[in-house]
Coordinates of C-alpha atoms and ligand atoms in Angstrom, one line a residue:
M1 CA 0.0 0.0 0.0
P2 CA 1.7 3.2 -1.0
N3 CA 2.0 6.5 0.9
I4 CA 0.3 9.0 -1.3
A5 CA 1.0 12.6 -2.0
F6 CA -1.0 15.3 -3.8
V7 CA 1.2 18.2 -5.0
N8 CA -0.3 21.2 -6.8
G9 CA -3.2 19.3 -8.4
R10 CA -1.5 15.9 -9.0
F11 CA -1.7 12.6 -7.1
M12 CA 1.5 10.5 -6.9
P13 CA 3.4 8.1 -4.7
L14 CA 4.8 10.0 -1.8
A15 CA 8.4 8.9 -2.7
R16 CA 8.0 10.8 -6.1
A17 CA 6.6 14.0 -4.6
K18 CA 9.0 17.1 -4.9
V19 CA 8.9 20.8 -4.3
S20 CA 11.5 23.5 -5.3
V21 CA 14.5 24.2 -3.1
E22 CA 13.3 27.8 -3.3
D23 CA 9.9 27.0 -1.8
R24 CA 9.2 29.6 0.9
G25 CA 8.1 26.9 3.2
F26 CA 11.5 25.3 3.0
Q27 CA 13.5 28.6 3.2
F28 CA 11.4 30.7 5.6
G29 CA 8.8 28.4 7.2
D30 CA 6.4 30.6 5.3
G31 CA 3.4 28.2 5.4
I32 CA 0.7 26.5 7.4
Y33 CA -0.6 23.0 7.9
E34 CA -3.2 20.7 9.3
L35 CA -3.2 17.1 10.4
A36 CA -6.4 15.1 10.3
R37 CA -7.1 11.4 10.7
T38 CA -9.7 8.9 9.9
Y39 CA -11.9 6.7 12.1
G40 CA -13.7 3.8 10.3
G41 CA -12.2 5.2 7.0
R42 CA -13.9 8.6 7.4
I43 CA -12.0 11.8 8.0
F44 CA -12.8 12.9 11.5
H45 CA -14.0 16.5 12.0
L46 CA -12.8 17.5 8.6
Q47 CA -14.9 20.7 8.6
E48 CA -13.2 21.8 11.8
H49 CA -9.8 21.2 10.4
L50 CA -10.7 23.1 7.2
E51 CA -12.0 26.0 9.3
R52 CA -8.8 26.1 11.2
L53 CA -6.8 26.0 8.0
D54 CA -8.8 29.0 6.7
H55 CA -8.0 30.8 10.0
S56 CA -4.3 30.1 9.6
A57 CA -4.3 31.1 5.9
K58 CA -6.0 34.4 6.6
A59 CA -3.7 35.2 9.4
I60 CA -0.6 34.9 7.2
G61 CA -2.2 36.5 4.1
L62 CA -2.6 33.4 2.0
S63 CA -5.7 33.2 -0.1
I64 CA -8.0 30.2 0.2
V65 CA -7.0 27.7 -2.5
Y66 CA -9.9 25.3 -2.6
S67 CA -13.5 25.2 -1.5
R68 CA -14.5 22.9 1.4
S69 CA -16.1 20.4 -1.0
R70 CA -13.0 20.4 -3.2
W71 CA -10.7 19.7 -0.2
K72 CA -13.0 16.9 0.9
E73 CA -12.8 15.4 -2.6
I74 CA -8.9 15.6 -2.7
L75 CA -8.4 14.2 0.8
E76 CA -10.9 11.3 0.2
K77 CA -9.3 10.5 -3.1
A78 CA -5.8 10.5 -1.7
H79 CA -7.0 8.3 1.2
A80 CA -8.7 5.9 -1.2
Q81 CA -5.6 5.7 -3.3
S82 CA -3.4 4.8 -0.3
G83 CA -5.6 1.9 0.5
Y84 CA -4.9 2.4 4.3
P85 CA -8.0 1.6 6.3
E86 CA -7.0 4.3 8.9
A87 CA -4.7 7.1 7.9
K88 CA -3.1 10.4 8.9
L89 CA -3.8 13.2 6.3
Y90 CA -1.4 16.0 6.3
I91 CA -2.1 19.3 4.5
Q92 CA 0.6 21.9 3.9
I93 CA 0.2 25.2 2.1
T94 CA 3.2 27.5 1.6
R95 CA 3.6 30.8 -0.2
G96 CA 5.3 28.9 -3.0
A97 CA 8.7 29.1 -4.8
A98 CA 10.3 32.4 -5.5
P99 CA 13.8 34.0 -5.4
R100 CA 14.7 34.3 -1.8
D101 CA 13.5 37.6 -0.3
H102 CA 11.7 38.0 3.0
S103 CA 8.8 40.1 1.8
F104 CA 6.0 38.4 -0.1
P105 CA 6.8 37.7 -3.8
K106 CA 4.8 39.6 -6.4
K107 CA 4.4 36.5 -8.3
S108 CA 4.4 33.0 -6.9
R109 CA 2.1 30.0 -7.0
M110 CA 1.3 28.6 -3.6
S111 CA 2.5 25.1 -3.0
V112 CA -0.4 22.9 -1.9
I113 CA 0.5 19.5 -0.6
V114 CA -1.4 16.6 0.9
T115 CA 0.3 13.5 2.2
V116 CA -1.3 10.3 3.4
R117 CA 0.4 7.9 5.8
K118 CA -0.8 4.9 7.7
L119 CA -2.1 5.6 11.1
V120 CA -0.2 3.7 13.7
P121 CA -2.0 3.8 17.1
L122 CA -0.1 4.6 20.2
P123 CA 1.4 1.6 22.1
S124 CA -1.4 0.2 24.3
E125 CA 1.0 0.0 27.3
L126 CA 1.6 3.8 27.1
R127 CA -2.2 4.4 27.1
E128 CA -2.8 2.0 30.0
K129 CA 0.1 3.1 32.2
G130 CA 0.1 6.8 31.3
A131 CA 2.8 9.1 29.9
S132 CA 5.7 10.9 31.5
V133 CA 6.1 14.5 30.4
I134 CA 8.7 17.2 31.1
T135 CA 8.4 21.0 30.9
A136 CA 10.3 23.4 28.7
A137 CA 10.5 27.2 28.4
D138 CA 8.0 28.4 25.8
L139 CA 10.3 29.9 23.1
R140 CA 7.5 30.1 20.5
W141 CA 6.2 33.3 19.0
G142 CA 3.1 35.3 19.8
R143 CA 0.7 33.6 17.4
C144 CA 0.6 30.0 18.5
D145 CA -3.1 29.9 17.3
I146 CA -1.8 29.8 13.7
K147 CA -0.8 26.3 12.7
S148 CA 2.4 27.4 11.1
V149 CA 5.1 25.1 9.8
N150 CA 7.6 27.1 11.9
L151 CA 8.0 24.4 14.5
L152 CA 11.6 24.7 15.6
P153 CA 10.7 25.4 19.3
N154 CA 8.3 22.5 19.2
V155 CA 11.0 20.3 17.6
M156 CA 13.6 21.3 20.2
A157 CA 11.2 20.8 23.1
R158 CA 9.9 17.4 21.9
Q159 CA 13.5 16.3 21.4
K160 CA 14.3 17.4 25.0
A161 CA 11.4 15.2 26.1
R162 CA 12.6 12.2 24.1
S163 CA 16.2 12.6 25.4
A164 CA 14.8 12.6 28.9
G165 CA 12.8 9.4 28.2
A166 CA 9.5 11.4 28.3
F167 CA 6.7 11.4 25.8
E168 CA 5.9 15.1 25.5
A169 CA 7.2 18.5 26.6
L170 CA 4.8 21.1 28.1
F171 CA 5.5 24.7 27.3
I172 CA 5.8 27.1 30.3
R173 CA 5.2 30.8 29.7
D174 CA 5.2 33.2 32.7
G175 CA 4.9 30.3 35.1
L176 CA 1.8 28.9 33.4
V177 CA 1.5 25.7 31.5
M178 CA 0.3 26.4 28.0
E179 CA 0.2 23.1 26.0
G180 CA 2.4 20.3 24.7
A181 CA 4.8 20.5 21.8
G182 CA 2.1 18.8 19.7
S183 CA -0.9 18.4 22.1
N184 CA -3.2 20.4 24.3
L185 CA -3.2 20.0 28.1
F186 CA -5.9 19.4 30.6
A187 CA -5.8 18.8 34.4
V188 CA -8.2 18.0 37.1
I189 CA -7.5 20.3 40.1
R190 CA -9.7 20.4 43.2
G191 CA -12.4 18.4 41.4
Q192 CA -12.5 20.7 38.4
I193 CA -11.4 20.0 34.8
M194 CA -9.2 22.8 33.6
T195 CA -7.5 23.7 30.4
P196 CA -5.7 27.0 29.3
P197 CA -8.1 29.4 27.5
K198 CA -8.0 29.8 23.7
G199 CA -6.0 32.8 22.5
P200 CA -2.7 33.5 20.8
A201 CA -0.7 31.4 23.2
I202 CA -2.1 28.0 22.3
L203 CA -3.3 26.1 19.3
P204 CA -7.1 25.7 19.4
G205 CA -7.1 21.9 19.3
I206 CA -10.0 20.1 17.6
T207 CA -9.7 17.3 20.1
R208 CA -9.6 19.9 22.9
D209 CA -13.0 21.3 21.7
L210 CA -14.5 17.8 21.6
V211 CA -13.2 16.9 25.1
I212 CA -14.8 20.1 26.4
D213 CA -18.1 19.2 24.8
L214 CA -17.9 15.7 26.3
A215 CA -17.1 17.1 29.8
C216 CA -19.8 19.7 29.6
G217 CA -22.3 17.1 28.3
A218 CA -21.5 14.9 31.3
R219 CA -22.0 18.0 33.6
D220 CA -18.4 17.9 34.8
A221 CA -17.1 21.0 36.6
F222 CA -15.1 22.6 33.9
V223 CA -13.2 25.9 33.5
E224 CA -10.8 27.4 30.9
K225 CA -8.0 28.8 33.1
G226 CA -4.3 29.3 33.1
I227 CA -2.6 26.5 35.2
P228 CA 0.4 27.5 37.2
L229 CA 3.1 24.7 37.0
E230 CA 3.1 24.3 40.8
E231 CA -0.7 23.5 40.7
L232 CA -0.1 21.0 37.9
Y233 CA 2.4 19.1 40.0
G234 CA -0.3 18.8 42.7
A235 CA -3.2 18.0 40.2
E236 CA -5.5 14.9 40.8
E237 CA -5.2 14.1 37.1
V238 CA -3.4 15.4 34.0
F239 CA -4.0 14.4 30.4
L240 CA -3.0 15.4 26.8
T241 CA -5.3 15.7 23.8
G242 CA -4.6 15.7 20.1
T243 CA -5.5 14.1 16.8
T244 CA -2.9 11.4 17.2
V245 CA -2.8 11.1 21.1
E246 CA -6.6 11.4 21.4
I247 CA -6.9 11.5 25.2
L248 CA -3.7 10.4 26.8
P249 CA -3.2 10.2 30.6
V250 CA -0.1 11.8 32.1
V251 CA 1.2 10.2 35.3
K252 CA 4.5 12.1 35.7
V253 CA 5.5 15.7 35.2
D254 CA 9.2 16.6 35.5
G255 CA 9.7 13.3 37.3
K256 CA 7.0 14.1 39.9
T257 CA 4.3 11.6 40.2
I258 CA 0.8 12.9 39.7
S259 CA -1.6 11.7 42.4
N260 CA -1.2 7.9 42.8
G261 CA 0.8 7.5 39.5
R262 CA -2.1 5.9 37.6
P263 CA -4.4 7.3 35.0
G264 CA -7.2 9.2 36.7
K265 CA -10.9 8.2 36.7
T266 CA -12.2 11.4 35.0
T267 CA -9.5 10.9 32.2
L268 CA -10.5 7.3 31.7
R269 CA -14.2 8.1 31.6
L270 CA -13.7 10.9 29.1
Y271 CA -11.6 8.5 27.0
Q272 CA -14.5 6.0 27.1
Q273 CA -16.9 8.8 25.9
F274 CA -14.3 9.8 23.3
L275 CA -14.2 6.2 22.0
Q276 CA -18.0 6.1 21.7
T277 CA -18.0 9.3 19.7
T278 CA -15.1 8.5 17.4
R279 CA -15.4 4.8 16.7
P280 CA -17.9 3.8 14.1
Ligands
PDD301 N1 -0.5 18.7 16.5 N2 -1.2 22.0 20.3 C1 -0.2 21.9 19.4 C2 1.0 22.8 19.5 C3 -0.3 20.9 18.3 O1 0.7 20.9 17.4 C4 -1.4 20.1 18.2 C5 -1.6 19.1 17.1 C6 -2.4 20.2 19.2 C7 -3.7 19.4 19.2 O2 -4.6 19.8 18.1 P1 -5.6 18.8 17.5 O3 -6.5 18.2 18.6 O4 -6.4 19.6 16.6 O5 -4.8 17.7 16.8 C8 -2.3 21.2 20.2 C9 -0.5 17.9 15.3 C10 -1.1 16.6 15.6 C11 0.9 17.8 14.7 O6 1.5 18.9 14.7 O7 1.3 16.8 14.2

């Protein structure tokens, strides 16, 4: 089964896909992306991903390339060609290839790319036992709500986590925990589910929105609130959310054990609700 790419209107095996060395995504990180996945062969919350893509595009001055229905068609076709029952669908749009100059080129054609790869679920042991995470200074810019391909601080933080034997790094800004390098953060503190508020300091995660709906639907106490790192260490429960991690319990932060060191009951219940929503 091949990994598939769609590059500027053409479908091809991923191994054959190419863009110019003068692509502004490559030279400046001048581009945006989305990562969606399938459940039961259907793209999950595609409209939400496309809305966020539009938000990112507008924020960096890129015009909208395709209508929602055209995107759906392209993504479904790429997925069908891959033959993978469950897949990760990556979209990237850059300002295209042009002679290197920081300001926007007068003439350039955006590079529009889709790649399809097999979805490999997280190891079940990690899910059952829970993850260890570390913290890292948030060295990102002031518009983390844009899903930009500029991911160097995320790359460095994630590598710091991996080198420390941890699964994820949590960004700390002004003493508050923002989110993971590639995931959003939730905690249960004094019986209340908490997550940092939407705004320029975090990515508005699609899984995050779904988890909030599930929590509110179950009438859980919930608040969007900045979480000081000291409070996170003392939390009853901590978990990450994201397209690939779904809802992942965290049992250690910076080597400190959270509660009794096992996935918490609210996290597990939300995960069960999540499974019911997502699995066909
Ligand atoms: N990352 N925060 C950051 C910084 C992220 O990069 C992501 C997703 C999330 C979770 O968003 P969502 O629930 O919409 O996947 C939060 C993707 C998976 C990635 O970069 O690969």
